[in-house]
Amino acid sequence: HYPLRRQRQMCIRDSHNNDLEITLTSILKIEKFEPTPFYGIVITCKNVRKVRLVWALHNERKNFLYQLSLCAPHNLDDLFAFAHKQAQVIDSSSGWGIYSPFDEYSRQGALNSGWRISTVNEKYEVIPTYPSHIVVPSRLDDATLREVAKFRSKERLPVLAWRSMLGVALCRCSQPNVGTFQKRSPEDERYLEILAHMGEGKIYVLDARSRVNALANTHLLGKGFEKVGQNNFYKSAVLKFLNMENCHVIRNSWLKLQDLCIARSEKRYDYDASSEESLLFEDDWFYQVHLTGWFHHLCQLLKGTLEIVNIMTNEQCNVLVHCRY
């Protein structure tokens, strides 16, 4: 076996001219192993793919690893983003102007319908993790936006993400810093009231977390969620929890699924296993997949998506989505 460099892919060709292509950026790690009397490596990919290569001689493996090291780009110009350019010549200094927020939100019809582009974050000083230009209601000045940012986790105030052809807005932000003592922000409350009346007089706040996790953030981190309803602070808002787990739980679920897929791939090539053993393994494998919770997470994501679509389509109310950040 030896690798051939093909732009962003590694092509492994054996003595029978059979090719196996692996995208370089999909490689997670490469490990050596020595199943006596051979010499091998295991290439683990980020897409749950695992490739084993075995050689009879130590020098053959050493040569392969050396050839593989040559596949990695040694300077920035060799990276895919730079090596593959458009046919037309674009001045590198004008690259940041290829995407225009003004053109995009004009296309959506937002800038003529009560929205404006604010440059309050032009130097990334107000909201370091937001773009320099954000789309907000025209009725709010930049001074108000600064106050709202102070009341939101990581300063991520509500901004327009997308506007439908019906004029219904999908906005995003982070959780409010209400804490145990239910701190308030008149500017933040006014912001959501404006968003509500830019639609059908009501705004849905969809918190991606479960109520239990949101309450934990309230008491442990000084953050939380909006108090909604006619007798509370956000009078025109309706709060719903989408019951999704946090990123750490979902990452662990994915890693468990990845381990199971790799284990199944290895078992498939265990020629010493009897047909009965293989069937038992398959039955247990599907049960173990269930225990990872991965399909539950996908289900919750799709249910949350459907909730947003139904609100925006059937009720034509504006939606504000946030989680912990």
CSV table of C-alpha atoms in Angstrom, one decimal, residues 160-171 200 204 206 305-321:
chain,number,residue,atom,x,y,z
A,160,LEU,CA,-33.0,38.8,13.2
A,161,ALA,CA,-31.7,35.5,11.8
A,162,TRP,CA,-34.3,35.0,9.0
A,163,ARG,CA,-37.5,36.5,7.7
A,164,SER,CA,-40.1,34.5,5.8
A,165,MET,CA,-42.0,35.6,2.7
A,166,LEU,CA,-45.0,36.2,5.0
A,167,GLY,CA,-43.0,38.7,7.0
A,168,VAL,CA,-42.6,36.5,10.1
A,169,ALA,CA,-39.3,36.8,11.9
A,170,LEU,CA,-37.0,34.2,13.4
A,171,CYS,CA,-34.7,35.7,15.9
A,200,GLU,CA,-49.4,39.3,15.5
A,204,TYR,CA,-42.9,32.9,21.2
A,206,LEU,CA,-38.5,28.9,22.5
A,305,THR,CA,-37.9,22.5,14.4
A,306,LEU,CA,-41.5,21.5,13.7
A,307,GLU,CA,-42.7,23.6,16.6
A,308,ILE,CA,-41.0,26.7,15.1
A,309,VAL,CA,-42.3,26.0,11.6
A,310,ASN,CA,-45.9,25.6,12.9
A,311,ILE,CA,-45.8,28.8,14.9
A,312,MET,CA,-44.4,30.9,12.1
A,313,THR,CA,-46.6,29.3,9.4
A,314,ASN,CA,-49.9,28.8,11.2
A,315,GLU,CA,-50.0,31.5,13.8
A,316,GLN,CA,-47.7,33.9,11.9
A,317,CYS,CA,-46.1,35.0,15.1
A,318,ASN,CA,-42.4,36.0,15.5
A,319,VAL,CA,-40.2,33.5,17.2
A,320,LEU,CA,-37.1,34.1,19.5
A,321,VAL,CA,-34.9,31.1,20.0
